[in-house]
């Protein structure tokens, strides 16, 4: 019972002995110099080196930490397995494997891919998500106008910019009620549900009250800068049944944790596995295509941990930035069908405005799902044609 | 009004233009392509490049972010100034400078160096802090025995190991009440107050209740793994007047944020300036002397931000690990008199046990403050003599 931490340590001829020292130092402290009777008492707490695989620059070390040593929360687990080791240069924590008993104490997504698809009534295609453009410093009418256009264009989901915090021009509660009115009207007219994720921000100890208030006011999703607060804060929001809303986890600041090759945690752990473990329904991360980007390998590794079958509901991968309609086939090839196509500039930069911009994306998505080329689809879809004229298409063979 | 972020960006011939792009991208989004009237409206939100200093490998860039863009909390401020930039390899956030109006919205330490010295009645020497040895897996009597020895030896402060979480053998509330009894008895006998920092852990949304309960039970300090929760969580604990206890901030996991040269934040920001800003009375960090260590330059930079005169009460620097009595003069030379000498192995490894081990430290501290060499002091102090026989002294000229 416990957790297995997989590390990469700078290669060393005595790696086995070094690993044993860490396994003791991070659990019972010492071993050989304590009496046999005490050893018996401490055996259930003792860390154990499971394997040491030698590599060229780094050795792969796996250490088991018993559940007896920590409570079932990430602050305790991460402090145990990496609190001290994080100070050692080049010592990476590359994976955490929880046993079933420990896993059962984490929630996973409340809705996940399946639940969100049911809410939206969209079973068979990637979702389309939009990003507001330049709401900071603008007023509610600006916000409302953008939202009207985007839902008219056929988006499924929209979120606040992650840098839009509580402010006088577009207060949190007003954004919720304004959006609700627009989204409800849209649903009555079209039967099409749209989620709006309002940015839940402020002091850590006020998050729950604010989120519950948001739910009461009719918010239907929450955006959360999880790495500005810690993964456990997201988990507590997931576990609060008075909130009960889809949670859109934003990866802002995760580059501090995962952005440096050869140190810290990989994105697949922070933005992937652990974000799903604690209950993110959506995980946003920089796409490998834009100017704010991570590597394709990192993006695919995130996607894998979010969508592999077990042990929780799947989390929607939301690769963001640099996405235009001509890239949709590439996105689907890279990430599969269970993703969210997320666009800002690719919608607002459309020559005929954001409604057509969103329509172009929907057409690209529909065509791609059916295996129709965008060039062919564009012949009968003017918005898509105009988008491709500007941005071109991206070959899926690349 | 706002915050100035100082960055190091990889050097680039067009750094001024790149910096301008970031200053816009992280605030109002764009500028030259929006109408003059809207520019007027957005001017109060616009980020501004204050300076670009060219360097050999990195350029130093300072950007001002208006307070209008965020609420006065670190999650909002860090997300604004570094949420996206953290994804760019080699882009470091090296400092944050808050204007007075913004600063006034942060608390700083409740007690700080001055308040803690008053509580303990120790005005004129560094404090001595001990670390429990191997409590994990042991029971309350083991915990109580160690505590009795350590207070008998003359320590001022003791903390739980940061990897000791809620558990059946030494439950949180029992550690508090057991320690309180021992510390109260010690005070009645000697007039000497000792602080015991119990490890506040568990789920983020339970921290306040647990901390308030701890205060009710007579806890007199809290240990907190702040980087497992985020700096804002520490701030909310500092601001809760129903808690009102000295806060010992532990730097576990801060190596993820600050341990990699050329990326992330420096320790002076995370473990130094911001820990003080949000209210840590003590900030623990790896000493530059032990096996878990940071550089002397980093340690001194942390110390500087914790103890410079303004703008808040000073935070005690607690360089930890690898400290034995013979190093005390070096510690004082490096960190000044307002520090906490923190020892584990240097107390428990004393050949005559932990009481003598603590006494040796007190003798070393008293001598060092008076400018008496340890060799001279050891002539009239047996515990110190025995410690020096084993570990030697460290020359302050080194």
PDB file of C-alpha atoms in Angstrom, chain A residues 229-382:
ATOM      1  CA  UNK A 229      -2.994  27.618  -5.813  1.00  0.00           C
ATOM      2  CA  UNK A 230      -1.814  24.022  -5.853  1.00  0.00           C
ATOM      3  CA  UNK A 231      -3.459  20.887  -7.174  1.00  0.00           C
ATOM      4  CA  UNK A 232      -5.074  20.146  -3.832  1.00  0.00           C
ATOM      5  CA  UNK A 233      -7.095  23.365  -4.016  1.00  0.00           C
ATOM      6  CA  UNK A 234      -8.625  22.075  -7.250  1.00  0.00           C
ATOM      7  CA  UNK A 235      -9.401  18.767  -5.583  1.00  0.00           C
ATOM      8  CA  UNK A 236     -11.281  20.437  -2.750  1.00  0.00           C
ATOM      9  CA  UNK A 237     -13.392  22.332  -5.304  1.00  0.00           C
ATOM     10  CA  UNK A 238     -14.107  19.045  -7.097  1.00  0.00           C
ATOM     11  CA  UNK A 239     -15.150  17.409  -3.848  1.00  0.00           C
ATOM     12  CA  UNK A 240     -17.516  20.164  -2.756  1.00  0.00           C
ATOM     13  CA  UNK A 241     -20.988  18.999  -3.769  1.00  0.00           C
ATOM     14  CA  UNK A 242     -22.393  22.478  -3.247  1.00  0.00           C
ATOM     15  CA  UNK A 243     -20.351  23.546  -6.247  1.00  0.00           C
ATOM     16  CA  UNK A 244     -20.809  20.576  -8.564  1.00  0.00           C
ATOM     17  CA  UNK A 245     -19.686  22.363 -11.740  1.00  0.00           C
ATOM     18  CA  UNK A 246     -17.345  21.320 -14.550  1.00  0.00           C
ATOM     19  CA  UNK A 247     -13.818  22.459 -13.736  1.00  0.00           C
ATOM     20  CA  UNK A 248     -11.543  23.878 -16.401  1.00  0.00           C
ATOM     21  CA  UNK A 249      -7.966  23.631 -15.147  1.00  0.00           C
ATOM     22  CA  UNK A 250      -5.648  26.244 -16.622  1.00  0.00           C
ATOM     23  CA  UNK A 251      -1.943  25.490 -16.828  1.00  0.00           C
ATOM     24  CA  UNK A 252      -0.688  29.034 -16.188  1.00  0.00           C
ATOM     25  CA  UNK A 253       2.543  28.937 -14.161  1.00  0.00           C
ATOM     26  CA  UNK A 254       2.992  25.198 -14.741  1.00  0.00           C
ATOM     27  CA  UNK A 255       6.063  26.065 -16.797  1.00  0.00           C
ATOM     28  CA  UNK A 256       7.748  26.807 -13.462  1.00  0.00           C
ATOM     29  CA  UNK A 257       7.125  23.214 -12.383  1.00  0.00           C
ATOM     30  CA  UNK A 258       7.574  21.423 -15.668  1.00  0.00           C
ATOM     31  CA  UNK A 259       9.152  23.729 -18.211  1.00  0.00           C
ATOM     32  CA  UNK A 260      12.783  22.903 -17.619  1.00  0.00           C
ATOM     33  CA  UNK A 261      14.258  19.865 -19.284  1.00  0.00           C
ATOM     34  CA  UNK A 262      16.044  17.731 -16.732  1.00  0.00           C
ATOM     35  CA  UNK A 263      14.408  19.011 -13.556  1.00  0.00           C
ATOM     36  CA  UNK A 264      11.118  19.219 -11.692  1.00  0.00           C
ATOM     37  CA  UNK A 265       8.074  17.256 -12.879  1.00  0.00           C
ATOM     38  CA  UNK A 266       7.092  16.578 -16.493  1.00  0.00           C
ATOM     39  CA  UNK A 267       3.961  18.253 -17.885  1.00  0.00           C
ATOM     40  CA  UNK A 268       2.447  14.785 -18.225  1.00  0.00           C
ATOM     41  CA  UNK A 269       2.418  14.586 -14.432  1.00  0.00           C
ATOM     42  CA  UNK A 270       1.340  18.113 -13.438  1.00  0.00           C
ATOM     43  CA  UNK A 271      -0.954  19.106 -16.302  1.00  0.00           C
ATOM     44  CA  UNK A 272      -1.820  15.501 -17.100  1.00  0.00           C
ATOM     45  CA  UNK A 273      -2.077  12.709 -14.544  1.00  0.00           C
ATOM     46  CA  UNK A 274      -2.407  14.777 -11.375  1.00  0.00           C
ATOM     47  CA  UNK A 275      -4.859  17.285 -12.849  1.00  0.00           C
ATOM     48  CA  UNK A 276      -7.100  14.339 -13.747  1.00  0.00           C
ATOM     49  CA  UNK A 277      -6.534  12.673 -10.375  1.00  0.00           C
ATOM     50  CA  UNK A 278      -7.758  15.727  -8.467  1.00  0.00           C
ATOM     51  CA  UNK A 279     -10.754  16.286 -10.700  1.00  0.00           C
ATOM     52  CA  UNK A 280     -10.159  18.570 -13.670  1.00  0.00           C
ATOM     53  CA  UNK A 281     -12.811  18.009 -16.362  1.00  0.00           C
ATOM     54  CA  UNK A 282     -10.712  19.976 -18.842  1.00  0.00           C
ATOM     55  CA  UNK A 283      -6.964  20.535 -18.814  1.00  0.00           C
ATOM     56  CA  UNK A 284      -5.677  23.456 -20.855  1.00  0.00           C
ATOM     57  CA  UNK A 285      -2.071  23.514 -21.976  1.00  0.00           C
ATOM     58  CA  UNK A 286      -0.044  25.268 -24.678  1.00  0.00           C
ATOM     59  CA  UNK A 287      -0.469  23.511 -27.984  1.00  0.00           C
ATOM     60  CA  UNK A 288       2.671  22.413 -29.804  1.00  0.00           C
ATOM     61  CA  UNK A 289       1.698  24.711 -32.691  1.00  0.00           C
ATOM     62  CA  UNK A 290       1.604  28.286 -31.412  1.00  0.00           C
ATOM     63  CA  UNK A 291       4.026  30.912 -30.186  1.00  0.00           C
ATOM     64  CA  UNK A 292       3.463  29.914 -26.550  1.00  0.00           C
ATOM     65  CA  UNK A 293       4.203  26.259 -27.003  1.00  0.00           C
ATOM     66  CA  UNK A 294       5.420  23.052 -25.490  1.00  0.00           C
ATOM     67  CA  UNK A 295       6.912  20.143 -27.403  1.00  0.00           C
ATOM     68  CA  UNK A 296       4.670  17.753 -29.333  1.00  0.00           C
ATOM     69  CA  UNK A 297       6.037  14.901 -27.215  1.00  0.00           C
ATOM     70  CA  UNK A 298       5.015  16.691 -24.009  1.00  0.00           C
ATOM     71  CA  UNK A 299       1.586  17.541 -25.407  1.00  0.00           C
ATOM     72  CA  UNK A 300       0.963  13.941 -26.472  1.00  0.00           C
ATOM     73  CA  UNK A 301       2.163  12.628 -23.127  1.00  0.00           C
ATOM     74  CA  UNK A 302      -0.283  14.952 -21.347  1.00  0.00           C
ATOM     75  CA  UNK A 303      -3.079  13.806 -23.647  1.00  0.00           C
ATOM     76  CA  UNK A 304      -2.307  10.159 -22.958  1.00  0.00           C
ATOM     77  CA  UNK A 305      -2.544  10.536 -19.191  1.00  0.00           C
ATOM     78  CA  UNK A 306      -5.774  12.524 -19.485  1.00  0.00           C
ATOM     79  CA  UNK A 307      -7.533  10.063 -21.742  1.00  0.00           C
ATOM     80  CA  UNK A 308      -6.232   6.563 -21.033  1.00  0.00           C
ATOM     81  CA  UNK A 309      -9.041   4.318 -19.949  1.00  0.00           C
ATOM     82  CA  UNK A 310      -8.354   3.988 -16.236  1.00  0.00           C
ATOM     83  CA  UNK A 311      -8.696   4.794 -13.424  1.00  0.00           C
ATOM     84  CA  UNK A 312     -11.003   7.832 -13.548  1.00  0.00           C
ATOM     85  CA  UNK A 313     -13.386   9.516 -15.923  1.00  0.00           C
ATOM     86  CA  UNK A 314     -11.392  10.967 -18.808  1.00  0.00           C
ATOM     87  CA  UNK A 315     -10.333  14.608 -18.801  1.00  0.00           C
ATOM     88  CA  UNK A 316     -10.672  16.662 -21.975  1.00  0.00           C
ATOM     89  CA  UNK A 317      -7.305  17.745 -23.370  1.00  0.00           C
ATOM     90  CA  UNK A 318      -7.398  21.365 -24.503  1.00  0.00           C
ATOM     91  CA  UNK A 319      -4.240  22.220 -26.449  1.00  0.00           C
ATOM     92  CA  UNK A 320      -4.325  25.999 -26.820  1.00  0.00           C
ATOM     93  CA  UNK A 321      -2.744  28.757 -28.891  1.00  0.00           C
ATOM     94  CA  UNK A 322      -1.872  28.985 -32.539  1.00  0.00           C
ATOM     95  CA  UNK A 323      -4.924  27.016 -33.701  1.00  0.00           C
ATOM     96  CA  UNK A 324      -6.748  27.957 -36.938  1.00  0.00           C
ATOM     97  CA  UNK A 325      -9.360  25.966 -38.890  1.00  0.00           C
ATOM     98  CA  UNK A 326      -6.786  24.528 -41.311  1.00  0.00           C
ATOM     99  CA  UNK A 327      -5.085  22.766 -38.403  1.00  0.00           C
ATOM    100  CA  UNK A 328      -8.100  20.778 -37.244  1.00  0.00           C
ATOM    101  CA  UNK A 329      -7.210  17.555 -39.111  1.00  0.00           C
ATOM    102  CA  UNK A 330      -3.704  17.711 -37.635  1.00  0.00           C
ATOM    103  CA  UNK A 331      -5.126  18.253 -34.140  1.00  0.00           C
ATOM    104  CA  UNK A 332      -7.406  15.249 -34.495  1.00  0.00           C
ATOM    105  CA  UNK A 333      -4.594  13.121 -35.812  1.00  0.00           C
ATOM    106  CA  UNK A 334      -2.346  14.125 -32.928  1.00  0.00           C
ATOM    107  CA  UNK A 335      -4.864  14.071 -30.084  1.00  0.00           C
ATOM    108  CA  UNK A 336      -7.733  11.867 -31.203  1.00  0.00           C
ATOM    109  CA  UNK A 337     -11.418  12.758 -31.323  1.00  0.00           C
ATOM    110  CA  UNK A 338     -11.916  13.335 -27.611  1.00  0.00           C
ATOM    111  CA  UNK A 339     -10.357  16.740 -27.501  1.00  0.00           C
ATOM    112  CA  UNK A 340     -11.393  20.350 -27.386  1.00  0.00           C
ATOM    113  CA  UNK A 341     -10.388  22.545 -30.300  1.00  0.00           C
ATOM    114  CA  UNK A 342      -9.562  25.838 -28.638  1.00  0.00           C
ATOM    115  CA  UNK A 343      -9.147  29.069 -30.546  1.00  0.00           C
ATOM    116  CA  UNK A 344      -8.822  32.794 -29.987  1.00  0.00           C
ATOM    117  CA  UNK A 345      -7.022  34.501 -32.848  1.00  0.00           C
ATOM    118  CA  UNK A 346      -8.222  31.762 -35.185  1.00  0.00           C
ATOM    119  CA  UNK A 347     -11.801  32.907 -34.543  1.00  0.00           C
ATOM    120  CA  UNK A 348     -11.412  36.668 -34.099  1.00  0.00           C
ATOM    121  CA  UNK A 349      -8.909  36.971 -36.930  1.00  0.00           C
ATOM    122  CA  UNK A 350     -11.400  35.632 -39.482  1.00  0.00           C
ATOM    123  CA  UNK A 351     -11.857  38.254 -42.219  1.00  0.00           C
ATOM    124  CA  UNK A 352     -15.647  38.154 -41.797  1.00  0.00           C
ATOM    125  CA  UNK A 353     -15.642  38.370 -38.019  1.00  0.00           C
ATOM    126  CA  UNK A 354     -16.006  35.994 -35.103  1.00  0.00           C
ATOM    127  CA  UNK A 355     -19.373  34.437 -36.043  1.00  0.00           C
ATOM    128  CA  UNK A 356     -17.955  33.281 -39.349  1.00  0.00           C
ATOM    129  CA  UNK A 357     -14.720  32.472 -37.575  1.00  0.00           C
ATOM    130  CA  UNK A 358     -16.467  30.031 -35.266  1.00  0.00           C
ATOM    131  CA  UNK A 359     -18.500  28.635 -38.152  1.00  0.00           C
ATOM    132  CA  UNK A 360     -15.309  27.938 -40.075  1.00  0.00           C
ATOM    133  CA  UNK A 361     -14.037  25.884 -37.142  1.00  0.00           C
ATOM    134  CA  UNK A 362     -17.292  23.946 -36.853  1.00  0.00           C
ATOM    135  CA  UNK A 363     -17.160  23.161 -40.556  1.00  0.00           C
ATOM    136  CA  UNK A 364     -13.546  22.053 -40.250  1.00  0.00           C
ATOM    137  CA  UNK A 365     -14.419  19.830 -37.325  1.00  0.00           C
ATOM    138  CA  UNK A 366     -17.434  18.273 -39.043  1.00  0.00           C
ATOM    139  CA  UNK A 367     -15.439  17.582 -42.197  1.00  0.00           C
ATOM    140  CA  UNK A 368     -12.479  16.140 -40.328  1.00  0.00           C
ATOM    141  CA  UNK A 369     -14.636  13.762 -38.332  1.00  0.00           C
ATOM    142  CA  UNK A 370     -16.158  12.493 -41.573  1.00  0.00           C
ATOM    143  CA  UNK A 371     -12.735  12.156 -43.184  1.00  0.00           C
ATOM    144  CA  UNK A 372     -13.513  14.829 -45.762  1.00  0.00           C
ATOM    145  CA  UNK A 373     -10.596  17.070 -46.701  1.00  0.00           C
ATOM    146  CA  UNK A 374     -10.874  20.724 -45.741  1.00  0.00           C
ATOM    147  CA  UNK A 375     -10.335  21.749 -49.343  1.00  0.00           C
ATOM    148  CA  UNK A 376     -13.375  19.717 -50.331  1.00  0.00           C
ATOM    149  CA  UNK A 377     -15.485  20.945 -47.426  1.00  0.00           C
ATOM    150  CA  UNK A 378     -14.541  24.543 -48.209  1.00  0.00           C
ATOM    151  CA  UNK A 379     -16.187  24.278 -51.614  1.00  0.00           C
ATOM    152  CA  UNK A 380     -19.584  24.297 -49.933  1.00  0.00           C
ATOM    153  CA  UNK A 381     -18.716  26.348 -46.877  1.00  0.00           C
ATOM    154  CA  UNK A 382     -17.828  29.988 -47.380  1.00  0.00           C
TER     155      UNK A 382
END
